[in-house]
Coordinates of C-alpha atoms in Angstrom, one line a residue:
X20 CA -36.1 112.1 -87.6
X21 CA -33.6 114.3 -85.6
X22 CA -30.5 114.0 -83.0
X23 CA -29.2 115.8 -80.6
X24 CA -27.0 118.5 -82.2
X25 CA -24.2 118.1 -79.9
X26 CA -23.4 114.7 -81.0
X27 CA -24.0 115.9 -84.7
X28 CA -22.5 119.1 -84.9
X29 CA -18.6 116.8 -82.8
X30 CA -18.7 114.9 -86.1
X31 CA -19.1 117.6 -88.8
X32 CA -15.5 119.5 -89.9
X33 CA -16.1 123.4 -89.6
X34 CA -14.9 123.4 -93.3
X35 CA -12.0 125.3 -95.1
X36 CA -14.3 128.9 -95.3
X37 CA -14.5 128.6 -91.7
X38 CA -10.7 127.9 -92.0
X39 CA -10.1 131.0 -93.8
X40 CA -11.6 133.0 -92.2
X41 CA -9.7 132.0 -88.5
X42 CA -6.7 132.2 -90.5
X43 CA -7.5 135.7 -91.6
X44 CA -9.2 136.7 -88.1
X45 CA -5.6 134.6 -86.3
X46 CA -3.4 136.9 -88.3
X47 CA -5.6 140.1 -87.4
X48 CA -4.7 139.1 -83.7
X49 CA -1.2 138.8 -83.8
X50 CA -1.3 142.6 -85.0
X51 CA -3.5 143.7 -82.1
X52 CA -1.8 141.9 -79.9
X53 CA 1.5 143.7 -81.1
X54 CA 0.1 147.0 -80.9
X55 CA -2.2 146.5 -78.1
X56 CA 1.1 145.5 -75.5
X57 CA 2.9 148.5 -77.5
X58 CA 1.0 151.3 -77.2
X59 CA 0.7 151.2 -73.5
X60 CA 4.4 150.3 -72.9
X61 CA 4.6 153.4 -74.5
X62 CA 2.5 155.6 -72.3
X63 CA 4.2 154.2 -69.1
X64 CA 7.4 155.5 -70.6
X65 CA 6.3 158.6 -71.5
X66 CA 3.7 159.1 -67.4
X67 CA 2.8 156.9 -64.4
X68 CA 0.5 158.5 -63.2
X69 CA -2.6 155.9 -63.3
X70 CA -5.7 158.1 -64.6
X71 CA -3.1 159.1 -67.3
X72 CA -2.5 155.4 -68.8
X73 CA -6.1 154.4 -68.3
X74 CA -6.9 156.8 -70.7
X75 CA -5.3 154.5 -73.4
X76 CA -7.9 151.7 -72.3
X77 CA -10.6 154.0 -72.1
X78 CA -10.0 155.5 -75.9
X79 CA -10.0 151.7 -77.2
X80 CA -14.1 151.8 -76.4
X81 CA -14.8 155.2 -77.3
X82 CA -15.5 154.3 -81.2
X83 CA -17.8 151.4 -80.0
X84 CA -20.0 154.2 -78.1
X85 CA -19.6 157.1 -82.0
X86 CA -19.3 154.1 -84.6
X87 CA -20.7 150.8 -83.7
X88 CA -23.9 150.9 -85.2
X89 CA -22.6 152.9 -88.2
X90 CA -20.0 150.3 -88.6
X91 CA -23.0 147.5 -88.2
X92 CA -24.8 149.5 -91.1
X93 CA -21.6 148.9 -93.1
X94 CA -21.1 145.7 -92.5
X95 CA -25.0 145.3 -93.5
X96 CA -24.8 146.7 -96.6
X97 CA -21.1 146.3 -97.9
X98 CA -19.4 143.2 -99.0
X99 CA -17.9 142.3 -95.4
X100 CA -14.6 140.5 -97.3
X101 CA -13.8 144.6 -98.3
X102 CA -15.2 145.9 -94.4
X103 CA -12.1 143.5 -92.9
X104 CA -9.5 144.2 -95.5
X105 CA -9.9 148.4 -95.1
X106 CA -10.4 148.1 -91.7
X107 CA -6.8 146.4 -91.6
X108 CA -5.6 148.9 -93.6
X109 CA -6.8 151.6 -91.6
X110 CA -5.4 149.6 -88.3
X111 CA -2.0 149.1 -89.9
X112 CA -1.4 152.6 -91.7
X113 CA -1.8 154.0 -87.9
X114 CA 0.7 151.7 -86.7
X115 CA 2.5 152.4 -89.3
X116 CA 2.5 156.5 -88.1
X117 CA 3.0 155.4 -84.7
X118 CA 6.1 153.5 -85.0
X119 CA 7.7 156.7 -87.7
X120 CA 6.9 159.0 -84.4
X121 CA 8.7 156.8 -82.4
X122 CA 12.1 156.3 -84.6
X123 CA 11.9 160.0 -85.1
X124 CA 11.4 161.1 -81.2
X125 CA 8.3 162.4 -81.7
X126 CA 5.9 160.0 -79.9
X127 CA 3.6 161.7 -77.5
X128 CA 0.9 161.0 -75.4
X129 CA -2.0 163.0 -77.7
X130 CA -0.3 160.7 -80.3
X131 CA -1.1 157.8 -78.2
X132 CA -4.6 159.0 -77.8
X133 CA -5.1 159.5 -81.4
X134 CA -4.0 156.6 -83.0
X135 CA -5.8 154.3 -80.3
X136 CA -9.1 156.0 -81.2
X137 CA -8.4 155.1 -84.7
X138 CA -7.5 151.6 -84.0
X139 CA -10.6 151.3 -82.6
X140 CA -12.3 152.9 -85.2
X141 CA -11.1 149.9 -87.7
X142 CA -11.7 147.2 -84.8
X143 CA -15.0 148.0 -85.2
X144 CA -15.8 147.2 -88.6
X145 CA -13.5 144.6 -88.6
X146 CA -15.0 142.6 -85.2
X147 CA -18.5 143.7 -87.1
X148 CA -17.9 142.5 -90.0
X149 CA -16.1 138.8 -88.6
X150 CA -19.0 138.1 -86.2
X151 CA -21.5 138.4 -89.4
X152 CA -19.1 136.0 -91.4
X153 CA -19.3 133.1 -89.4
X154 CA -22.9 131.9 -88.8
X155 CA -22.6 132.8 -93.2
X156 CA -19.7 130.1 -93.3
X157 CA -20.7 127.5 -90.6
X158 CA -24.3 125.3 -89.8
X159 CA -26.3 126.9 -86.9
X160 CA -25.7 123.8 -84.7
X161 CA -21.7 124.6 -84.9
X162 CA -21.8 128.4 -83.7
X163 CA -20.5 127.5 -80.5
X164 CA -17.6 125.9 -81.3
X165 CA -16.7 128.1 -84.7
X166 CA -16.3 130.7 -81.8
X167 CA -14.6 128.6 -79.3
X168 CA -11.9 128.5 -82.1
X169 CA -11.7 132.2 -82.5
X170 CA -12.1 132.8 -78.8
X171 CA -9.0 130.5 -78.8
X172 CA -6.9 132.1 -81.4
X173 CA -7.2 135.8 -80.2
X174 CA -6.6 134.1 -76.7
X175 CA -3.8 132.0 -78.0
X176 CA -2.1 134.4 -80.3
X177 CA -2.5 137.7 -78.1
X178 CA -1.4 136.0 -74.9
X179 CA 1.5 133.2 -75.8
X180 CA 2.6 135.0 -79.2
X181 CA 2.0 138.9 -79.4
X182 CA 2.7 140.2 -75.9
X183 CA 5.6 138.1 -75.1
X184 CA 7.2 139.1 -78.4
X185 CA 5.8 143.2 -77.5
X186 CA 7.7 142.9 -74.6
X187 CA 10.6 141.9 -76.1
X188 CA 10.9 143.8 -79.2
X189 CA 10.1 146.9 -76.4
X190 CA 13.0 146.8 -74.4
X191 CA 15.3 146.3 -77.3
X192 CA 13.9 149.9 -79.2
X193 CA 10.4 151.3 -78.3
X194 CA 9.6 151.4 -82.0
X195 CA 10.1 148.0 -82.7
X196 CA 6.9 146.5 -82.1
X197 CA 4.6 149.2 -83.8
X198 CA 6.7 148.1 -87.0
X199 CA 6.1 144.9 -86.6
X200 CA 2.3 145.3 -85.8
X201 CA 2.5 147.3 -89.0
X202 CA 3.5 144.5 -91.0
X203 CA 1.1 141.9 -89.9
X204 CA -2.0 143.5 -90.9
X205 CA -1.0 142.9 -94.6
X206 CA -1.3 139.2 -94.3
X207 CA -5.3 139.8 -93.0
X208 CA -5.8 142.0 -95.8
X209 CA -5.3 139.3 -98.4
X210 CA -6.9 136.8 -96.6
X211 CA -10.0 138.6 -96.2
X212 CA -10.4 139.3 -99.6
X213 CA -9.9 135.6 -100.8
X214 CA -13.3 134.7 -98.2
X215 CA -15.3 132.9 -100.6
X216 CA -18.4 135.0 -102.1
X217 CA -21.5 133.6 -99.5
X218 CA -19.3 135.5 -96.6
X219 CA -19.7 138.7 -98.7
X220 CA -22.9 139.1 -97.1
X221 CA -25.7 137.0 -97.2
X222 CA -26.1 134.3 -94.0
X223 CA -25.7 130.5 -95.4
X224 CA -28.5 128.4 -94.1
X225 CA -31.4 125.7 -95.6
X226 CA -32.9 128.4 -97.7
X227 CA -32.7 128.6 -101.4
X228 CA -30.6 131.4 -103.6
X229 CA -33.3 133.7 -103.8
X230 CA -33.8 133.8 -100.4
X231 CA -30.3 134.7 -99.5
X232 CA -30.7 137.5 -102.0
X233 CA -33.9 138.8 -100.6
X234 CA -32.4 138.6 -97.3
X235 CA -29.4 141.3 -99.6
X236 CA -32.5 143.5 -100.2
X237 CA -33.8 143.8 -97.3
X238 CA -30.7 145.0 -95.6
X239 CA -30.2 147.7 -97.6
X240 CA -34.3 149.3 -97.3
X241 CA -34.6 148.3 -93.8
X242 CA -33.1 151.9 -91.6
X243 CA -31.1 151.6 -88.6
X244 CA -33.9 152.2 -86.7
X245 CA -35.4 148.4 -87.1
X246 CA -32.7 147.5 -85.3
X247 CA -33.1 149.8 -82.1
X248 CA -37.1 148.7 -82.6
X249 CA -35.9 144.6 -82.8
X250 CA -34.0 145.4 -79.6
X251 CA -36.0 146.8 -77.7
X252 CA -39.5 144.7 -78.5
X253 CA -37.2 141.4 -77.4
X254 CA -37.4 141.5 -73.8
X255 CA -34.7 138.6 -73.3
X256 CA -31.8 140.2 -75.3
X257 CA -32.8 143.8 -74.3
X258 CA -31.9 142.6 -70.4
X259 CA -29.1 140.6 -71.7
X260 CA -27.7 144.0 -72.9
X261 CA -28.1 145.7 -69.6
X262 CA -26.7 142.7 -67.6
X263 CA -23.6 142.9 -70.0
X264 CA -23.2 146.4 -69.7
X265 CA -22.8 146.6 -65.6
X266 CA -20.2 143.4 -65.6
X267 CA -18.5 144.6 -68.5
X268 CA -18.0 147.6 -67.4
X269 CA -17.3 146.9 -64.0
X270 CA -14.4 144.4 -65.7
X271 CA -13.1 147.5 -67.6
X272 CA -13.0 149.2 -64.2
X273 CA -10.9 146.3 -62.5
X274 CA -8.4 146.0 -65.4
X275 CA -7.9 149.8 -66.0
X276 CA -4.3 150.0 -65.1
X277 CA -4.0 146.3 -65.4
X278 CA -0.5 146.8 -67.3
X279 CA 0.8 149.4 -64.4
X280 CA -0.3 146.8 -61.8
X281 CA 2.2 144.0 -62.3
X282 CA 4.6 146.9 -63.6
X283 CA 4.3 148.9 -60.2
X284 CA 2.4 146.6 -57.7
X285 CA 3.9 143.3 -58.8
X286 CA 7.7 144.5 -59.9
X287 CA 7.4 142.7 -63.3
X288 CA 10.8 143.7 -65.4
X289 CA 9.5 145.5 -68.7
X290 CA 10.8 142.2 -71.2
X291 CA 9.2 139.8 -68.9
X292 CA 5.6 141.2 -68.8
X293 CA 4.3 139.2 -72.0
X294 CA 5.3 136.3 -70.7
X295 CA 3.6 137.0 -67.2
X296 CA -0.3 138.3 -69.1
X297 CA 0.6 134.8 -70.7
X298 CA 0.2 133.1 -68.0
X299 CA -3.3 134.5 -67.8
X300 CA -3.7 133.5 -71.6
X301 CA -3.5 129.9 -70.5
X302 CA -6.6 130.3 -68.3
X303 CA -8.5 132.5 -71.3
X304 CA -7.1 129.5 -73.8
X305 CA -8.7 127.1 -71.4
X306 CA -12.2 128.5 -71.1
X307 CA -12.5 129.6 -74.7
X308 CA -11.4 125.3 -75.8
X309 CA -14.0 124.1 -72.8
X310 CA -16.8 126.1 -73.0
X311 CA -17.9 124.2 -76.4
X312 CA -18.4 121.5 -74.4
X313 CA -19.4 122.9 -71.4
X314 CA -22.4 124.2 -73.3
X315 CA -23.2 121.3 -75.0
X316 CA -23.7 119.2 -71.7
X317 CA -25.1 121.9 -69.6
X318 CA -26.7 124.3 -72.1
X319 CA -25.9 128.2 -72.2
X320 CA -27.7 129.7 -69.5
X321 CA -25.8 127.5 -67.0
X322 CA -22.1 128.2 -68.7
X323 CA -22.4 132.1 -68.6
X324 CA -23.8 132.1 -65.1
X325 CA -20.7 129.9 -63.6
X326 CA -18.3 131.5 -65.7
X327 CA -19.6 135.1 -64.8
X328 CA -19.4 134.6 -61.4
X329 CA -16.1 132.7 -61.4
X330 CA -15.2 135.4 -63.2
X331 CA -15.8 138.4 -60.2
X332 CA -14.8 136.1 -57.5
X333 CA -10.7 135.4 -59.3
X334 CA -10.5 139.4 -60.1
X335 CA -11.3 139.8 -56.5
X336 CA -9.1 137.6 -55.7
X337 CA -6.4 138.4 -58.0
X338 CA -6.8 142.6 -56.3
X339 CA -6.2 140.6 -52.5
X340 CA -3.1 138.5 -54.0
X341 CA 0.3 138.3 -52.0
X342 CA 2.5 137.7 -54.9
X343 CA 3.1 137.9 -58.5
X344 CA 2.7 134.1 -58.6
X345 CA -1.1 134.0 -57.4
X346 CA -2.0 137.0 -58.7
X347 CA -1.1 135.5 -62.0
X348 CA -2.9 132.2 -61.1
X349 CA -6.2 134.4 -60.1
X350 CA -6.0 136.7 -62.9
X351 CA -5.8 133.5 -65.5
X352 CA -9.3 131.4 -64.2
X353 CA -10.6 134.8 -64.2
X354 CA -9.4 135.5 -68.1
X355 CA -10.8 131.7 -68.5
X356 CA -14.0 132.9 -67.4
X357 CA -14.2 135.5 -69.8
X358 CA -13.9 133.3 -72.5
X359 CA -16.5 131.0 -71.1
X360 CA -18.6 134.0 -71.2
X361 CA -18.2 135.3 -74.5
X362 CA -18.0 131.8 -76.7
X363 CA -22.1 131.0 -75.7
X364 CA -23.0 134.7 -75.3
X365 CA -21.7 135.8 -79.1
X366 CA -23.3 132.1 -80.4
X367 CA -26.7 133.1 -78.8
X368 CA -27.0 136.0 -80.6
X369 CA -26.3 134.5 -84.0
X370 CA -29.1 132.3 -83.7
X371 CA -31.2 134.9 -82.8
X372 CA -30.5 138.0 -84.5
X373 CA -32.0 137.6 -88.4
X374 CA -29.5 137.9 -90.9
X375 CA -30.2 141.0 -92.6
X376 CA -30.1 143.6 -89.7
X377 CA -27.0 140.9 -87.4
X378 CA -24.7 143.7 -88.4
X379 CA -26.8 146.7 -87.1
X380 CA -28.3 144.7 -83.9
X381 CA -24.7 143.7 -82.6
X382 CA -24.2 147.5 -83.6
X383 CA -26.5 148.5 -81.4
X384 CA -25.6 146.1 -78.5
X385 CA -21.9 147.0 -78.5
X386 CA -22.5 151.2 -79.0
X387 CA -24.5 150.5 -75.7
X388 CA -22.7 148.0 -73.6
X389 CA -18.8 148.8 -74.8
X390 CA -19.7 152.7 -75.3
X391 CA -19.8 152.8 -71.2
X392 CA -16.5 150.9 -70.8
X393 CA -14.9 154.3 -71.5
X394 CA -16.0 155.9 -68.4
X395 CA -15.5 152.9 -66.3
X396 CA -12.3 152.7 -66.9
X397 CA -11.5 156.3 -66.5
X398 CA -13.0 155.6 -63.4
X399 CA -10.3 152.4 -62.4
X400 CA -8.0 154.7 -63.4
X401 CA -9.1 157.3 -60.5
X402 CA -9.4 154.7 -58.1
X403 CA -5.8 153.3 -58.9
X404 CA -4.5 156.6 -57.8
X405 CA -5.3 155.4 -54.4
X406 CA -4.3 151.6 -54.7
X407 CA -3.4 149.9 -57.7
X408 CA -5.8 147.0 -56.1
X409 CA -9.0 148.4 -55.5
X410 CA -9.8 148.7 -59.0
X411 CA -9.7 144.5 -59.0
X412 CA -11.3 144.2 -55.6
X413 CA -14.3 146.5 -56.5
X414 CA -14.6 146.0 -60.3
X415 CA -14.7 141.8 -59.1
X416 CA -17.2 142.2 -56.1
X417 CA -19.5 144.2 -58.2
X418 CA -19.6 141.3 -61.0
X419 CA -20.3 138.5 -58.2
X420 CA -23.2 140.7 -56.2
X421 CA -25.1 141.7 -59.8
X422 CA -24.7 138.2 -61.6
X423 CA -26.3 136.6 -58.7
X424 CA -29.2 139.4 -58.6
X425 CA -29.5 138.1 -62.5
X426 CA -29.5 135.0 -62.1
X427 CA -33.3 134.2 -62.8
X428 CA -32.5 135.7 -65.9
X429 CA -29.5 133.8 -67.0
X430 CA -30.7 130.4 -66.3
X431 CA -34.7 130.7 -67.3
X432 CA -34.4 133.9 -69.4
X433 CA -32.3 132.1 -71.9
X434 CA -34.5 128.7 -71.9
X435 CA -37.5 130.7 -72.3
X436 CA -35.9 132.3 -75.6
X437 CA -34.9 129.3 -77.1
X438 CA -31.1 130.6 -77.4
X439 CA -30.1 127.4 -74.1
X440 CA -28.7 125.3 -77.5
X441 CA -28.3 125.5 -80.3
X442 CA -31.2 124.8 -82.5
X443 CA -31.9 120.9 -83.7
X444 CA -32.1 120.2 -87.2
X445 CA -34.3 117.5 -89.0
X446 CA -32.2 115.0 -91.4

């Protein structure tokens, strides 16, 4: 006899293994947030050209284009705990290098560009491994809630802890947030290695250990091409990848010069920029928190549809807002909408994609989608040279138009693919 998944999962704790993963990701997000704020601020200290600033944002996505699939293959073939630790070791080393350059007065835009690329390289491995581990430490009926917790941690730490601290540290000395970021990566390295053996490779499900071993064996035999073939022949996922590629690119276009927009157009002091973005983070946190409940009540398709339309409209309003307070309010709703999308989108991929090729399929998806972001970001920076408000207006309007066109995909397509809600299991 089965019962509604939403009711059952609400009574079931996510468990100690998930808490370990969540804590490792939280510390990593802290270090990421410090660097993510410090690097653009350091670039602005060297130049105020919107196109040059947008290069920093664009380069952050380039590794997904060239290393997204190899990262997925690494995640499927090796111990995911080791992959997470190595990824953060790389990022910690880069932060240490940039901090040293800042102290010695030799920091330059090319160094920031190189550092951003290597940061992104580590991110492809860490994020891919983290996504692959989630279904290994929670039940399928808990995926939306687990992804909501991960999204909430990222938003909370980035917006309310890392970004304000980075802004204050930067106001004291350019190198301080970089030093802090380098130290911050130590904790997630240790925590990743403390994750249980079940997180190493096999997806935990209701099958026996022999089937889990079979999954690991298949992961070594299956070539990368099977991941391409799987995605190409899965009509729903293929269409969703195209849709997210466009909407994600429009989002990158809109946010290409966001930091410069606040500093130059909104006249926000450097030391206060972290507190302004904290207001935006409040919206993102709200979106991540309520998304699992909305999915349980309305289904993933309707939640993704409303979230994407809301993101587009509020990005447009961000560009049209008359002052910093209305700008932050509109941007906060946009950030909440993006979080509201990320939770069901991440959960349905974890539900649909087979365990033995999850890393590679996710690598292909992100290589295709995130690989387009650098071009969109550079284009947004170029448009920003005309007016820093224009990228928000154009990007937001484009998201609304495309989402309305894709309504049948998000509603009917998600339902037909069996991804509208978590799989119901029998007692």
